[in-house]
Short mmCIF file of C-alpha atoms in Angstrom, two decimals:
data_model
loop_
_atom_site.label_atom_id
_atom_site.label_comp_id
_atom_site.label_asym_id
_atom_site.label_seq_id
_atom_site.Cartn_x
_atom_site.Cartn_y
_atom_site.Cartn_z
CA PRO A 3 8.69 9.25 31.07
CA PRO A 4 11.96 10.83 29.97
CA ALA A 5 13.13 7.17 29.59
CA ASP A 6 10.66 5.23 27.85
CA PRO A 7 11.27 3.09 25.25
CA ARG A 8 8.49 3.31 22.94
CA PRO A 9 8.73 5.28 19.27
CA ALA A 10 6.64 8.20 20.92
CA CYS A 11 8.37 8.85 23.60
CA ARG A 12 11.93 8.64 21.47
CA THR A 13 10.12 11.66 19.05
CA LEU A 14 9.47 13.57 22.32
CA ARG A 15 12.67 13.89 23.59
CA ARG A 16 14.27 14.30 20.53
CA GLN A 17 11.96 17.44 20.29
CA MET A 18 12.34 18.62 23.76
CA ALA A 19 16.11 18.48 23.48
CA VAL A 20 15.44 21.28 20.70
CA LEU A 21 13.07 23.08 22.82
CA ASP A 22 16.02 22.57 25.76
CA ASP A 23 18.56 24.52 23.69
CA TRP A 24 16.36 26.78 22.19
CA ILE A 25 14.87 27.90 26.17
CA ALA A 26 18.52 27.55 27.02
CA GLN A 27 19.73 30.12 24.21
CA ARG A 28 16.92 32.90 25.06
CA GLN A 29 17.73 32.83 28.65
CA ASP A 30 21.23 33.31 28.16
CA GLU A 31 20.78 36.14 25.99
CA GLY A 32 18.37 37.60 28.32
CA VAL A 33 15.82 38.56 25.97
CA PRO A 34 12.07 37.74 27.23
CA PHE A 35 10.20 34.95 25.40
CA VAL A 36 7.06 33.55 25.65
CA LEU A 37 6.81 29.68 24.22
CA MET A 38 3.29 28.40 23.31
CA GLY A 39 1.56 25.73 22.06
CA ASP A 40 0.91 21.43 21.95
CA PHE A 41 2.75 20.14 23.74
CA ASN A 42 1.02 16.89 24.00
CA ARG A 43 2.80 16.38 27.46
CA ASP A 44 0.97 16.76 31.13
CA LEU A 45 3.57 19.50 31.54
CA THR A 46 3.76 20.63 35.27
CA PRO A 47 6.45 21.92 37.42
CA ARG A 48 7.64 18.73 38.78
CA ASP A 49 8.11 17.31 34.69
CA PRO A 50 11.19 16.28 34.30
CA TYR A 51 11.49 18.24 31.01
CA PHE A 52 9.94 21.44 32.97
CA ARG A 53 12.51 21.07 36.03
CA ALA A 54 15.60 20.48 33.56
CA TRP A 55 14.54 23.99 31.97
CA GLN A 56 14.57 26.04 34.63
CA GLY A 57 17.58 25.02 35.49
CA ASP A 58 18.29 27.32 32.69
CA GLY A 59 16.37 29.97 34.61
CA PRO A 60 13.01 30.73 35.98
CA LEU A 61 9.95 29.71 33.86
CA THR A 62 6.68 30.83 33.97
CA LEU A 63 3.62 27.95 33.36
CA ALA A 64 0.59 29.60 32.83
CA THR A 65 -0.90 25.89 33.10
CA ALA A 66 0.49 24.96 36.31
CA LEU A 67 -1.99 24.55 39.02
CA HIS A 68 -5.03 24.66 36.97
CA ALA A 69 -7.17 21.56 36.03
CA SER A 70 -7.90 21.37 32.44
CA PRO A 71 -12.05 21.64 31.32
CA CYS A 72 -11.30 20.31 28.01
CA TRP A 73 -13.40 16.87 27.08
CA GLY A 74 -13.68 16.71 31.12
CA GLY A 75 -9.82 16.21 31.50
CA ALA A 76 -7.82 16.67 34.16
CA TYR A 77 -4.48 17.84 32.91
CA PHE A 78 -3.94 20.62 30.20
CA ILE A 79 -1.60 19.33 26.91
CA ASP A 80 -1.21 22.73 25.67
CA HIS A 81 0.82 25.04 27.35
CA VAL A 82 2.25 29.04 27.80
CA LEU A 83 5.66 29.08 29.32
CA LEU A 84 7.06 32.74 29.73
CA GLY A 85 10.64 33.26 30.81
CA ASN A 86 12.90 36.36 31.43
CA ARG A 87 10.95 38.95 31.40
CA GLY A 88 8.53 37.84 29.45
CA ARG A 89 7.37 36.55 32.84
CA ASP A 90 6.14 39.75 34.22
CA TRP A 91 4.20 40.02 31.02
CA LEU A 92 1.25 37.87 32.05
CA VAL A 93 -1.44 39.33 33.62
CA ALA A 94 -2.79 37.28 36.59
CA ASP A 95 -5.62 35.19 36.62
CA SER A 96 -6.13 35.21 32.40
CA LEU A 97 -5.72 31.70 31.55
CA ARG A 98 -8.65 31.41 29.34
CA VAL A 99 -9.48 27.50 27.86
CA LEU A 100 -12.06 27.15 24.52
CA THR A 101 -13.95 24.05 25.31
CA TYR A 102 -16.40 22.98 22.36
CA ASP A 103 -20.02 21.71 23.28
CA GLN A 104 -20.07 18.08 22.86
CA GLN A 105 -23.95 17.28 22.90
CA ASP A 106 -23.75 16.98 18.90
CA PRO A 107 -22.42 13.62 18.59
CA ALA A 108 -21.54 13.86 14.83
CA TRP A 109 -19.56 17.07 15.72
CA ALA A 110 -17.63 14.95 18.06
CA ALA A 111 -15.34 13.24 15.66
CA ARG A 112 -14.39 16.36 13.94
CA LEU A 113 -13.25 18.93 16.54
CA SER A 114 -10.10 18.71 17.56
CA ASP A 115 -9.05 16.55 21.03
CA HIS A 116 -7.56 20.44 21.67
CA CYS A 117 -8.47 23.03 23.48
CA PRO A 118 -6.80 26.09 22.52
CA VAL A 119 -5.65 28.01 25.63
CA SER A 120 -5.11 31.80 25.99
CA VAL A 121 -3.40 34.30 28.47
CA ARG A 122 -3.29 38.36 28.58
CA LEU A 123 0.22 40.08 28.26
CA ARG A 124 0.94 43.48 29.51
CA MET A 125 4.18 44.08 27.13
CA PRO A 126 6.28 47.32 27.93
#
């Protein structure tokens, strides 16, 4: 939660403040943008950070309303956000998740705890 005093949460608040400023600047400029990567957070349309970013202008969260197949998990921690005209670039139903075959226990410790996500974009 945003008010959680634990060190990891304080770090997250600092990181999210930087993202908030960046998103607000892009929204003010009106330039299309795509922001993607490891948020290490169950980011949903109800998330307080996402809702704050939406206050700067509408965003599309490509992972919204999808369950992650990664490691048997229920939610994504890697995300793709699109803003301004960038929202129009998203190809419907194009979200893909690369999952790992975890049958070999020797590899389980070596593989990432994240499964990469991708979307198709149709840019003008």
